[in-house]
Coordinates of C-alpha atoms in Angstrom, one line a residue:
M1 CA 11.0 44.7 -18.1
Q2 CA 14.4 42.7 -17.9
V3 CA 15.4 42.0 -21.5
D4 CA 17.4 38.7 -22.1
D5 CA 21.3 39.7 -23.7
P6 CA 21.6 36.1 -25.8
S7 CA 25.3 36.5 -25.0
T8 CA 24.2 36.0 -21.1
L9 CA 21.3 33.9 -21.3
R10 CA 22.6 30.6 -22.0
E11 CA 24.9 31.7 -19.1
R12 CA 22.0 32.5 -16.6
I13 CA 19.4 29.7 -17.7
G14 CA 21.4 27.0 -18.9
Q15 CA 19.8 23.5 -19.4
R16 CA 16.4 23.1 -18.1
S17 CA 18.1 20.4 -15.9
A18 CA 19.6 22.8 -14.2
L19 CA 17.2 25.5 -14.0
R20 CA 14.7 23.3 -12.9
A21 CA 17.1 22.7 -9.8
R22 CA 17.1 26.0 -8.7
F23 CA 13.6 26.3 -8.2
P24 CA 13.3 24.5 -4.6
E25 CA 9.8 23.0 -3.7
R26 CA 7.5 24.8 -1.9
P27 CA 7.1 24.2 1.9
H28 CA 3.8 22.3 2.8
P29 CA 4.7 22.4 6.6
G30 CA 3.3 19.6 8.6
P31 CA 3.9 15.3 8.2
A32 CA 2.4 14.3 5.1
A33 CA -0.1 11.8 7.7
M34 CA -1.8 14.9 9.2
R35 CA -1.5 16.7 5.6
M36 CA -3.5 13.9 3.9
L37 CA -5.7 13.9 6.5
R38 CA -6.7 17.3 6.2
L39 CA -7.3 17.1 2.6
L40 CA -9.4 13.7 3.3
A41 CA -11.2 15.9 5.8
T42 CA -12.1 18.4 2.9
I43 CA -14.8 15.7 2.2
F44 CA -17.2 17.6 5.0
L45 CA -17.1 21.2 3.0
T46 CA -18.5 19.8 -0.4
P47 CA -22.1 18.9 -1.0
A48 CA -20.9 15.0 0.1
R49 CA -20.7 16.2 3.5
W50 CA -24.1 14.6 4.8
R51 CA -23.3 10.6 3.5
A52 CA -19.7 11.0 4.7
T53 CA -21.0 12.1 7.9
T54 CA -23.7 9.3 8.4
L55 CA -21.6 6.5 7.1
V56 CA -18.9 7.9 9.8
V57 CA -21.7 7.4 12.3
A58 CA -22.6 4.1 11.1
V59 CA -18.8 2.5 11.2
V60 CA -18.2 4.5 15.0
T61 CA -21.7 2.7 16.2
A62 CA -21.0 -0.6 14.6
T63 CA -17.3 0.1 16.3
I64 CA -18.8 0.6 19.3
C65 CA -21.5 -2.3 19.7
L66 CA -18.1 -4.6 18.1
A67 CA -16.5 -3.9 21.2
L68 CA -19.4 -4.0 24.0
L69 CA -19.7 -7.5 22.0
A70 CA -15.9 -8.2 23.1
V71 CA -16.9 -7.7 26.8
R72 CA -19.4 -9.5 27.2
L73 CA -17.8 -12.6 25.4
A74 CA -15.2 -12.2 27.8
S75 CA -17.6 -12.2 30.4
W76 CA -19.2 -15.0 29.2
N77 CA -16.3 -17.4 29.4
A78 CA -16.0 -16.3 33.0
D79 CA -19.4 -18.3 33.6
F80 CA -19.1 -20.9 30.9
F81 CA -15.9 -22.2 32.1
D82 CA -17.6 -21.5 36.0
A83 CA -20.1 -23.8 34.8
I84 CA -17.7 -26.6 33.2
E85 CA -15.5 -26.7 37.1
Q86 CA -19.1 -26.7 39.0
K87 CA -20.3 -29.5 36.9
S88 CA -23.6 -27.8 36.3
W89 CA -25.4 -28.7 33.8
P90 CA -28.1 -26.3 33.6
G91 CA -25.1 -23.6 34.0
L92 CA -23.8 -25.1 30.9
V93 CA -27.1 -25.2 28.6
R94 CA -27.9 -21.7 29.5
Q95 CA -24.5 -20.3 28.4
S96 CA -24.8 -22.3 25.8
W97 CA -27.5 -20.6 24.3
L98 CA -26.2 -16.9 25.7
F99 CA -23.3 -18.1 23.0
L100 CA -25.4 -18.2 19.9
V101 CA -27.2 -15.0 20.8
I102 CA -23.5 -13.3 20.8
V103 CA -22.2 -15.4 17.9
A104 CA -25.5 -13.8 15.9
A105 CA -24.9 -10.3 17.3
T106 CA -21.2 -10.4 16.3
A107 CA -22.0 -11.7 13.0
V108 CA -24.7 -9.1 12.4
T109 CA -22.6 -6.2 14.3
Q110 CA -19.6 -7.2 11.9
A111 CA -21.8 -7.6 8.4
A112 CA -23.1 -3.8 9.3
A113 CA -19.7 -2.6 9.8
L114 CA -18.2 -4.1 6.9
Q115 CA -20.8 -2.4 4.6
A116 CA -20.6 1.0 6.2
K117 CA -16.8 0.9 5.8
R118 CA -16.6 0.2 2.5
M119 CA -19.0 2.4 1.8
L120 CA -17.3 5.0 3.3
Q121 CA -14.1 3.9 1.5
I122 CA -15.4 4.6 -1.9
T123 CA -17.0 8.1 -1.0
L124 CA -13.7 9.1 0.2
R125 CA -11.6 7.6 -2.8
T126 CA -14.6 9.7 -5.2
H127 CA -13.8 12.7 -3.1
L128 CA -10.1 12.1 -3.1
T129 CA -9.8 11.0 -7.0
L130 CA -11.9 14.5 -8.0
A131 CA -9.9 16.4 -6.5
M132 CA -6.8 14.9 -7.6
L133 CA -8.2 15.0 -11.5
D134 CA -9.4 18.7 -10.8
G135 CA -5.9 20.0 -9.6
W136 CA -3.8 18.0 -12.2
M137 CA -6.2 18.1 -15.4
A138 CA -6.5 21.5 -15.3
E139 CA -5.0 25.0 -17.0
G140 CA -2.8 22.9 -18.6
R141 CA -0.6 21.8 -14.9
Q142 CA -0.8 18.4 -16.5
A143 CA 1.9 19.1 -19.2
R144 CA 4.1 21.5 -17.3
L145 CA 4.5 18.9 -14.1
Q146 CA 6.1 17.3 -16.6
E147 CA 8.7 20.2 -17.0
M148 CA 8.8 21.4 -13.1
P149 CA 11.8 20.2 -11.2
H150 CA 9.4 17.9 -8.2
D151 CA 9.0 13.8 -8.8
N152 CA 5.6 13.9 -10.8
A153 CA 5.9 10.5 -12.6
N154 CA 3.6 8.1 -12.7
E155 CA 0.6 10.2 -12.6
D156 CA -2.2 7.2 -13.2
G157 CA -0.6 5.0 -10.2
R158 CA -0.6 7.7 -7.9
V159 CA -4.1 8.9 -8.8
A160 CA -5.7 5.2 -9.1
E161 CA -3.5 2.8 -7.1
D162 CA -2.3 5.3 -4.4
G163 CA -5.6 7.0 -3.8
R164 CA -6.8 3.8 -3.6
V165 CA -4.7 2.8 -0.8
V166 CA -5.2 6.1 0.9
C167 CA -8.6 5.8 1.1
E168 CA -9.0 2.0 1.9
M169 CA -6.3 2.0 4.6
V170 CA -7.4 5.5 6.3
V171 CA -10.9 3.9 7.0
D172 CA -9.7 0.8 8.2
F173 CA -7.2 2.2 10.3
L174 CA -9.3 5.0 12.0
A175 CA -11.7 2.1 13.0
S176 CA -9.4 -0.2 14.1
L177 CA -7.6 2.7 16.4
L178 CA -11.3 3.3 17.8
Y179 CA -11.7 -0.2 18.2
A180 CA -8.8 -0.3 20.5
V181 CA -9.3 3.0 22.4
L182 CA -12.4 1.4 23.3
Q183 CA -10.9 -2.2 23.7
F184 CA -8.2 -0.6 25.8
V185 CA -10.7 1.3 28.1
L186 CA -13.3 -1.4 28.5
F187 CA -10.7 -4.3 29.2
V188 CA -8.5 -2.3 31.8
G189 CA -11.7 -1.7 33.7
V190 CA -12.2 -5.9 33.5
L191 CA -8.8 -6.6 34.5
W192 CA -8.7 -3.7 37.2
L193 CA -11.7 -5.6 38.8
T194 CA -10.9 -9.3 38.4
S195 CA -7.2 -9.6 38.8
G196 CA -7.5 -8.5 42.4
P197 CA -4.7 -6.8 44.3
L198 CA -1.5 -8.6 44.3
R199 CA 0.3 -8.7 48.3
I200 CA 3.7 -8.5 48.2
T201 CA 6.1 -8.8 51.4
L202 CA 9.8 -7.6 51.3
G203 CA 10.9 -7.9 54.6
G204 CA 8.8 -6.5 56.9
L205 CA 7.4 -4.4 54.8
A206 CA 4.2 -5.3 53.2
L207 CA 2.6 -3.8 50.2
T208 CA -0.8 -4.0 48.0
L209 CA -0.4 -3.5 44.3
P210 CA -4.3 -3.0 43.4
G211 CA -5.8 -4.4 40.0
H212 CA -1.8 -6.0 39.3
M213 CA -2.6 -7.5 35.6
V214 CA -3.2 -4.0 34.9
W215 CA 0.1 -2.5 35.6
I216 CA 2.1 -5.7 34.3
S217 CA -0.1 -5.1 30.9
L218 CA 1.0 -1.3 30.3
V219 CA 4.7 -2.6 31.2
Y220 CA 4.2 -5.7 28.9
A221 CA 2.8 -3.5 26.1
G222 CA 4.6 -0.7 26.3
L223 CA 7.8 -2.5 26.2
A224 CA 6.7 -4.6 23.1
A225 CA 5.3 -1.9 21.0
T226 CA 8.7 0.2 21.7
V227 CA 10.4 -2.4 20.8
T228 CA 8.7 -3.4 17.8
V229 CA 8.5 0.2 16.2
W230 CA 12.6 0.5 16.9
I231 CA 13.1 -2.8 14.6
G232 CA 10.5 -1.8 11.9
H233 CA 11.0 1.5 11.4
P234 CA 13.2 1.2 8.3
L235 CA 9.9 -0.6 7.0
V236 CA 8.9 3.0 6.3
R237 CA 11.5 4.1 4.2
A238 CA 11.6 0.4 2.3
T239 CA 8.2 0.5 1.6
N240 CA 8.6 3.8 -0.2
R241 CA 11.5 3.0 -2.0
R242 CA 9.7 0.0 -3.1
Q243 CA 6.4 1.3 -4.1
G244 CA 8.5 4.0 -6.7
A245 CA 9.9 0.8 -8.1
E246 CA 7.1 -0.7 -8.5
A247 CA 5.6 2.5 -9.9
A248 CA 8.4 3.5 -12.0
F249 CA 8.3 -0.4 -13.5
R250 CA 4.6 0.0 -14.5
A251 CA 5.7 3.0 -16.4
G252 CA 7.7 1.6 -18.6
L253 CA 5.7 -1.2 -19.4
V254 CA 3.2 1.0 -20.0
H255 CA 5.5 3.1 -22.6
S256 CA 6.4 -0.3 -23.9
A257 CA 2.4 -1.3 -24.7
T258 CA 2.1 2.2 -26.4
H259 CA 5.2 2.1 -28.3
A260 CA 4.7 -1.4 -29.5
G261 CA 4.3 -0.9 -33.2
A262 CA 7.5 1.6 -33.3
I263 CA 9.2 -1.0 -31.2
A264 CA 8.7 -3.8 -33.7
L265 CA 9.6 -1.6 -36.6
A266 CA 12.8 -0.6 -35.1
R267 CA 13.5 -4.5 -34.3
A268 CA 14.5 -2.5 -30.9
E269 CA 12.5 -5.7 -28.7
A270 CA 16.2 -6.9 -27.0
D271 CA 16.9 -3.3 -25.8
E272 CA 13.5 -2.4 -24.8
R273 CA 13.8 -5.9 -22.9
R274 CA 16.9 -5.0 -21.3
R275 CA 15.6 -1.6 -20.3
L276 CA 12.5 -3.6 -18.6
S277 CA 14.9 -5.6 -16.6
R278 CA 16.7 -2.9 -15.6
G279 CA 13.3 -1.7 -14.0
F280 CA 12.2 -4.9 -12.5
D281 CA 16.1 -5.4 -10.9
Q282 CA 14.8 -2.2 -8.9
V283 CA 12.0 -3.8 -7.8
R284 CA 13.9 -7.3 -6.7
G285 CA 16.3 -4.9 -5.0
T286 CA 13.5 -3.0 -3.0
W287 CA 11.7 -6.2 -2.4
T288 CA 14.6 -7.3 -1.0
E289 CA 15.1 -5.1 1.6
Q290 CA 11.6 -4.6 2.2
T291 CA 11.6 -8.5 2.9
I292 CA 14.5 -7.8 5.6
S293 CA 12.0 -5.9 7.5
F294 CA 9.3 -7.7 7.2
R295 CA 11.5 -10.5 8.4
R296 CA 12.8 -8.6 11.9
M297 CA 9.2 -7.5 12.2
V298 CA 7.8 -11.0 12.2
F299 CA 10.1 -12.3 14.2
L300 CA 9.4 -10.4 17.2
S301 CA 5.3 -10.0 16.5
S302 CA 5.0 -13.9 16.5
G303 CA 7.0 -14.2 19.7
F304 CA 5.3 -11.8 21.8
A305 CA 1.8 -13.1 20.1
L306 CA 2.5 -16.7 22.2
L307 CA 3.4 -14.6 25.2
T308 CA 1.1 -13.0 25.4
A309 CA -1.2 -15.9 25.1
A310 CA 0.6 -17.7 28.1
L311 CA 1.9 -14.8 30.6
P312 CA -1.4 -14.4 32.3
M313 CA -1.9 -18.2 32.6
L314 CA 1.3 -18.5 34.7
L315 CA 1.1 -15.7 36.7
L316 CA -2.5 -15.9 37.9
A317 CA -2.0 -20.2 38.1
P318 CA -0.8 -20.0 42.1
R319 CA -3.8 -17.9 42.7
H320 CA -6.4 -20.6 41.1
F321 CA -4.1 -23.5 42.7
A322 CA -4.4 -21.8 46.2
G323 CA -8.0 -21.4 45.5
E324 CA -8.1 -17.9 45.2
M325 CA -9.5 -17.3 42.1
S326 CA -12.0 -19.7 39.9
L327 CA -11.4 -21.2 36.1
G328 CA -14.0 -18.9 35.0
T329 CA -12.1 -15.7 36.7
L330 CA -8.8 -17.0 35.4
I331 CA -9.9 -17.8 32.0
Q332 CA -11.8 -13.6 32.0
V333 CA -8.3 -12.3 33.1
T334 CA -6.2 -13.7 30.4
I335 CA -8.9 -12.6 27.6
A336 CA -8.7 -9.2 29.3
F337 CA -5.0 -9.2 29.5
G338 CA -4.6 -10.1 26.0
Q339 CA -7.4 -7.7 24.9
V340 CA -5.2 -4.4 26.6
T341 CA -2.3 -5.6 25.1
A342 CA -3.9 -6.2 21.6
A343 CA -5.1 -2.4 22.3
L344 CA -1.8 -1.2 22.8
F345 CA 0.3 -3.4 20.4
W346 CA -2.3 -1.5 17.6
M347 CA 0.8 0.9 16.5
S348 CA 3.1 -2.0 16.2
D349 CA 0.9 -5.1 14.9
N350 CA -0.3 -2.0 12.1
Y351 CA 3.3 -0.8 11.5
P352 CA 3.8 -2.2 8.0
A353 CA 0.5 -1.3 7.1
I354 CA 0.8 2.3 8.1
A355 CA 4.5 2.6 6.3
Q356 CA 2.6 1.4 3.5
W357 CA -0.2 4.1 3.9
E358 CA 2.4 6.7 4.6
A359 CA 4.3 6.2 1.2
S360 CA 1.2 6.2 -1.0
A361 CA 0.0 9.2 1.2
E362 CA 3.1 10.8 0.0
R363 CA 2.9 10.3 -3.1
V364 CA -0.4 11.5 -3.5
L365 CA 0.4 14.7 -2.0
T366 CA 3.6 15.5 -4.4
L367 CA 1.6 15.8 -7.4
Y368 CA -1.6 17.0 -5.9
E369 CA 0.5 19.7 -4.0
A370 CA 2.5 20.1 -7.2
A371 CA -0.7 20.8 -9.3
G372 CA -1.9 23.1 -6.4
D373 CA 0.9 25.1 -6.5
L374 CA 1.0 25.9 -10.0
G375 CA -2.4 27.4 -10.0
A376 CA -1.2 29.6 -6.7
A377 CA 2.0 30.4 -8.5
A378 CA -0.2 31.4 -12.0
G379 CA 0.3 35.0 -12.7
T380 CA 4.2 34.9 -10.9
V381 CA 7.5 34.9 -12.6
R382 CA 10.5 33.9 -11.6
P383 CA 14.0 34.5 -13.0
G384 CA 14.8 32.1 -16.1
E385 CA 10.7 31.9 -16.6
I386 CA 8.3 33.7 -19.5
E387 CA 5.6 36.3 -18.1
R388 CA 2.5 35.2 -20.3
V389 CA -0.6 37.6 -19.6
A390 CA -3.9 38.1 -20.8
E391 CA -4.5 41.6 -19.8
N392 CA -3.1 44.0 -22.3
G393 CA -6.1 44.2 -24.9
P394 CA -7.7 42.5 -27.9
G395 CA -4.0 41.8 -29.8
L396 CA -1.1 39.4 -29.1
A397 CA 2.6 40.2 -28.9
F398 CA 5.8 38.8 -28.1
R399 CA 7.7 41.3 -26.0
D400 CA 11.3 39.9 -26.4
V401 CA 11.3 36.6 -26.0
S402 CA 14.2 34.2 -25.6
L403 CA 13.7 30.3 -25.4
V404 CA 16.1 28.0 -24.6
S405 CA 16.1 24.0 -25.4
A406 CA 16.7 21.3 -23.1
S407 CA 20.3 21.1 -23.9
G408 CA 20.7 24.5 -23.3
E409 CA 20.7 26.0 -27.0
V410 CA 18.9 29.1 -27.3
V411 CA 16.1 28.6 -29.9
V412 CA 14.6 32.0 -29.9
S413 CA 15.9 35.3 -29.3
R414 CA 14.7 37.9 -28.0
F415 CA 11.7 38.2 -30.5
S416 CA 9.5 40.9 -30.6
A417 CA 5.9 41.1 -32.6
E418 CA 2.3 42.1 -32.5
I419 CA -0.6 40.6 -34.1
A420 CA -3.9 42.5 -34.4
P421 CA -7.3 40.6 -34.5
G422 CA -8.3 38.8 -37.6
E423 CA -4.7 39.0 -38.8
R424 CA -2.9 36.0 -40.8
V425 CA 0.3 35.8 -39.8
L426 CA 2.7 32.9 -41.0
I427 CA 5.7 32.4 -38.5
E428 CA 8.4 30.3 -39.8
A429 CA 11.4 28.9 -38.2
T430 CA 13.8 25.7 -37.5
P431 CA 11.7 22.9 -36.1
Q432 CA 13.3 23.3 -32.7
A433 CA 12.2 27.2 -32.3
A434 CA 8.9 26.7 -34.2
A435 CA 7.9 24.0 -31.4
A436 CA 9.6 25.9 -28.4
L437 CA 7.5 29.2 -29.7
F438 CA 4.5 27.2 -29.8
R439 CA 4.9 25.6 -26.2
A440 CA 5.7 28.8 -25.0
T441 CA 2.5 30.2 -26.4
A442 CA 0.0 27.7 -25.1
G443 CA 2.0 27.7 -21.5
L444 CA 3.3 24.5 -22.1
S445 CA 6.7 25.2 -21.3
P446 CA 8.0 28.6 -19.0
W447 CA 11.7 28.4 -20.0
G448 CA 13.2 31.7 -21.0
G449 CA 12.6 35.2 -20.9
G450 CA 10.7 38.0 -22.0
R451 CA 6.8 38.5 -22.0
I452 CA 4.0 36.9 -24.3
E453 CA 0.4 39.1 -24.4
L454 CA -2.0 37.0 -25.3
P455 CA -5.7 38.7 -26.4
E456 CA -7.6 39.5 -23.8
G457 CA -10.9 38.0 -23.1
V458 CA -10.9 35.0 -25.2
V459 CA -10.2 31.4 -25.1
P460 CA -7.6 30.4 -28.0
H461 CA -7.5 27.7 -29.7
F462 CA -4.3 25.6 -30.2
V463 CA -3.5 23.1 -33.1
G464 CA -0.4 21.0 -32.3
E465 CA 1.1 18.4 -34.9
R466 CA -0.5 15.6 -33.6
P467 CA -4.2 16.4 -31.9
Y468 CA -5.8 15.1 -29.0
L469 CA -8.0 12.1 -29.8
P470 CA -9.9 10.6 -26.9
E471 CA -11.4 7.0 -27.0
A472 CA -15.1 7.7 -27.5
R473 CA -17.2 8.5 -30.4
L474 CA -16.1 10.2 -33.6
A475 CA -19.0 13.1 -33.2
D476 CA -17.5 13.8 -29.9
V477 CA -14.2 14.0 -30.7
L478 CA -14.9 16.4 -33.8
A479 CA -16.2 18.2 -31.2
E480 CA -14.0 18.3 -28.5
P481 CA -13.9 20.2 -25.9
G482 CA -17.6 21.4 -26.7
A483 CA -20.4 18.6 -26.4
A484 CA -21.3 17.0 -30.4
E485 CA -24.8 17.9 -29.4
A486 CA -24.4 21.7 -30.1
A487 CA -23.9 21.3 -33.7
S488 CA -26.5 19.2 -36.3
K489 CA -25.8 16.1 -37.6
A490 CA -25.3 18.0 -40.8
E491 CA -23.2 20.7 -39.8
L492 CA -20.8 17.7 -39.2
A493 CA -21.0 15.4 -42.1
S494 CA -21.1 19.1 -44.1
I495 CA -17.3 20.1 -41.9
L496 CA -15.7 15.9 -42.5
V497 CA -16.7 16.4 -46.1
R498 CA -15.0 19.9 -46.8
T499 CA -11.9 18.2 -44.9
G500 CA -11.6 14.7 -47.0
L501 CA -13.2 12.8 -44.1
A502 CA -16.1 11.8 -46.1
H503 CA -15.3 8.2 -45.7
L504 CA -16.3 8.7 -41.5
L505 CA -19.4 9.9 -41.6
P506 CA -21.0 6.1 -41.4
A507 CA -18.8 6.3 -38.1
L508 CA -19.6 9.2 -36.2
A509 CA -21.7 7.4 -33.5
T510 CA -18.9 4.6 -33.6
T511 CA -16.6 4.2 -30.6
A512 CA -13.0 3.7 -31.3
Q513 CA -9.2 4.5 -30.0
W514 CA -9.2 7.0 -33.2
E515 CA -5.4 6.7 -32.6
Q516 CA -4.7 4.2 -33.8
E517 CA -7.5 3.8 -36.2
L518 CA -6.3 6.5 -38.1
G519 CA -3.2 7.4 -40.3
L520 CA -1.6 10.9 -39.0
G521 CA -3.2 13.0 -42.2
D522 CA -6.6 11.6 -40.9
Q523 CA -5.6 12.9 -37.6
Q524 CA -4.5 16.4 -38.6
R525 CA -7.6 16.6 -40.7
L526 CA -9.5 15.8 -37.9
G527 CA -7.9 18.8 -35.9
I528 CA -9.1 21.4 -38.8
A529 CA -12.4 19.9 -38.4
R530 CA -12.2 20.7 -35.5
V531 CA -11.4 23.9 -35.0
M532 CA -13.7 24.7 -37.9
L533 CA -16.6 23.4 -35.7
Q534 CA -15.8 25.3 -32.5
R535 CA -14.9 28.5 -34.8
P536 CA -12.6 30.2 -32.3
A537 CA -11.5 34.2 -32.2
W538 CA -8.1 32.8 -32.0
V539 CA -6.1 29.9 -33.8
F540 CA -2.8 28.8 -33.0
M541 CA -1.3 26.1 -35.0
H542 CA 1.9 24.6 -35.0
D543 CA 2.4 22.1 -38.2
P544 CA -1.0 21.5 -38.6
L545 CA -0.9 19.7 -41.6
S546 CA 3.2 18.2 -41.7
A547 CA 1.6 14.4 -42.6
V548 CA -0.1 15.8 -45.9
D549 CA 1.3 17.0 -49.2
A550 CA 1.6 20.6 -50.4
E551 CA -1.3 20.4 -52.4
E552 CA -3.9 18.9 -49.9
E553 CA -2.7 21.3 -47.1
E554 CA -3.1 24.2 -48.9
R555 CA -6.8 23.1 -49.9
L556 CA -7.5 22.4 -46.5
M557 CA -5.9 25.7 -45.1
A558 CA -8.1 27.5 -47.9
A559 CA -11.3 25.9 -46.8
L560 CA -10.6 26.7 -43.0
F561 CA -9.8 30.6 -43.5
A562 CA -13.2 30.4 -45.5
Q563 CA -14.7 29.1 -42.6
L564 CA -13.7 31.7 -39.8
P565 CA -13.4 34.7 -42.0
Q566 CA -12.9 36.6 -38.6
A567 CA -11.1 35.0 -37.2
A568 CA -7.1 35.7 -36.1
I569 CA -4.9 32.6 -37.2
V570 CA -1.5 32.6 -36.2
T571 CA 0.7 29.3 -38.0
I572 CA 3.7 28.5 -36.6
T573 CA 5.9 26.3 -39.0
H574 CA 9.2 25.3 -40.5
R575 CA 7.5 24.6 -44.0
P576 CA 6.4 27.7 -45.8
A577 CA 3.9 25.8 -47.7
V578 CA 0.9 27.6 -47.6
E579 CA 2.8 31.4 -47.6
R580 CA 0.2 33.1 -49.9
L581 CA -2.8 32.2 -47.6
H582 CA -1.4 34.6 -45.0
E583 CA -1.1 38.4 -45.2
R584 CA 1.9 38.3 -43.1
R585 CA 5.0 36.2 -42.8
I586 CA 7.8 36.2 -39.9
A587 CA 10.8 34.4 -40.5
L588 CA 13.1 33.5 -37.8
A589 CA 16.5 33.3 -38.7
R590 CA 18.5 30.1 -37.4
G591 CA 20.0 30.6 -34.0
G592 CA 16.6 32.5 -33.1
G593 CA 17.4 35.8 -34.1

């Protein structure tokens, strides 16, 4: 194993930001749209596949029915206007009743399609959300991702808002695309049969163009779609930048709300407002950029929409005047022309929404794939990272471990030690070195060198300076990560009394935001109570009782040691107040030696 020389460690590793830049993002081949579709398609490999398949069939069936009803409505228009032209009352009454039937069938089918699509959307979103949570909130990846070079910020927005956009819009897109394909196929047939041939005489040469409106619609729609996509292409980048700015602004607001009390105590409202205003300036800038792209798109789409409605009538009016085409056929051809061009306009009409979907898909995939990369890279060590294993016996060993701070300072240098099962060891270091060593042991920070050998076959219990207290029943908070039902009420009460939390006994069944309800001292007592309830074989602690006085700290640590007589307890701290309770003390000198 290569050992890091303290004199070259800073030069080789440098600041963490420089180190992170040395690690390129793992390649994920293929465009984001295809990778997202593959990810969503994995639902058919899960127990939800039958529900998803049934809903897909329902959406497809409803879409086919809607396309057929649209063709029947176009045919009805031909019969209706022919009846008007012929001044036929029986024909008018018959078409009126038929119209009511078509309207009722269309309404029922539209409602069924909406129901099926929404059920499929929430089914896909459930699958995607659980897949993202399983990849992100596992094995400490949610913490390690914050140390990685890739942009994985605003995880809440990526999981909730971007995941919602991806799942809702993909169903709408695919359903509308299927409708557009059916629309094109069916109405091209209508155009071919109803528009008839166009005879052109050039000099002495007579040409006949069968189904001429089909060719006109293809040329017209192809030209319009090409121009629209060309003009609207910058909208994808503009939408991506705007969503990033919106997410950053929301993150700033969440940060301000989370630290509202600290901001008030520091009288830092003015500075915080300036920071939030700068974030909103980014939102305004990207909004303006997106508005310019939207304006170009609207200019083109509105012009093409009006031209599409009038063009077939202008082209076919001479044939109607010449008696070659009835009024009903003229209206039917006009409707069919509009339907064919609408089908061919699908890409250009949906371009703004597709841009938004692609931007959200990219943000979802960045988080999902980065979390997956961390899981796939588990057990591999790159230069500048600590090797962390749990396969070398029952004890704990630090082998020439060196750690570097975010500023590039070497805070721990070539630290070596071995700790046996059941041993009580105090590791004393500067606050920065203690925090770095604890995070490295827990696998939350990889930057440094050397090797940490964790005890094999056990799940260590880590206790930080501020324990995690979810919004839940106090009994569940105390039992985290286990289940409160596994312990008796008497056992929970006994542990609360021994840790000085007897005043919380009436609140065991109460749900609250305990990080806000309890002071830091009581939060740390609750962290110790949790260890006493879990009874792990190995406990790693970092300043677990820094908010209580020395006498209370010694009492609580003594109670913990008595509760876990066989456990190995490693306390990493910069306060040697409880040294006498430990069997061995390791002191790291300032500078990490």
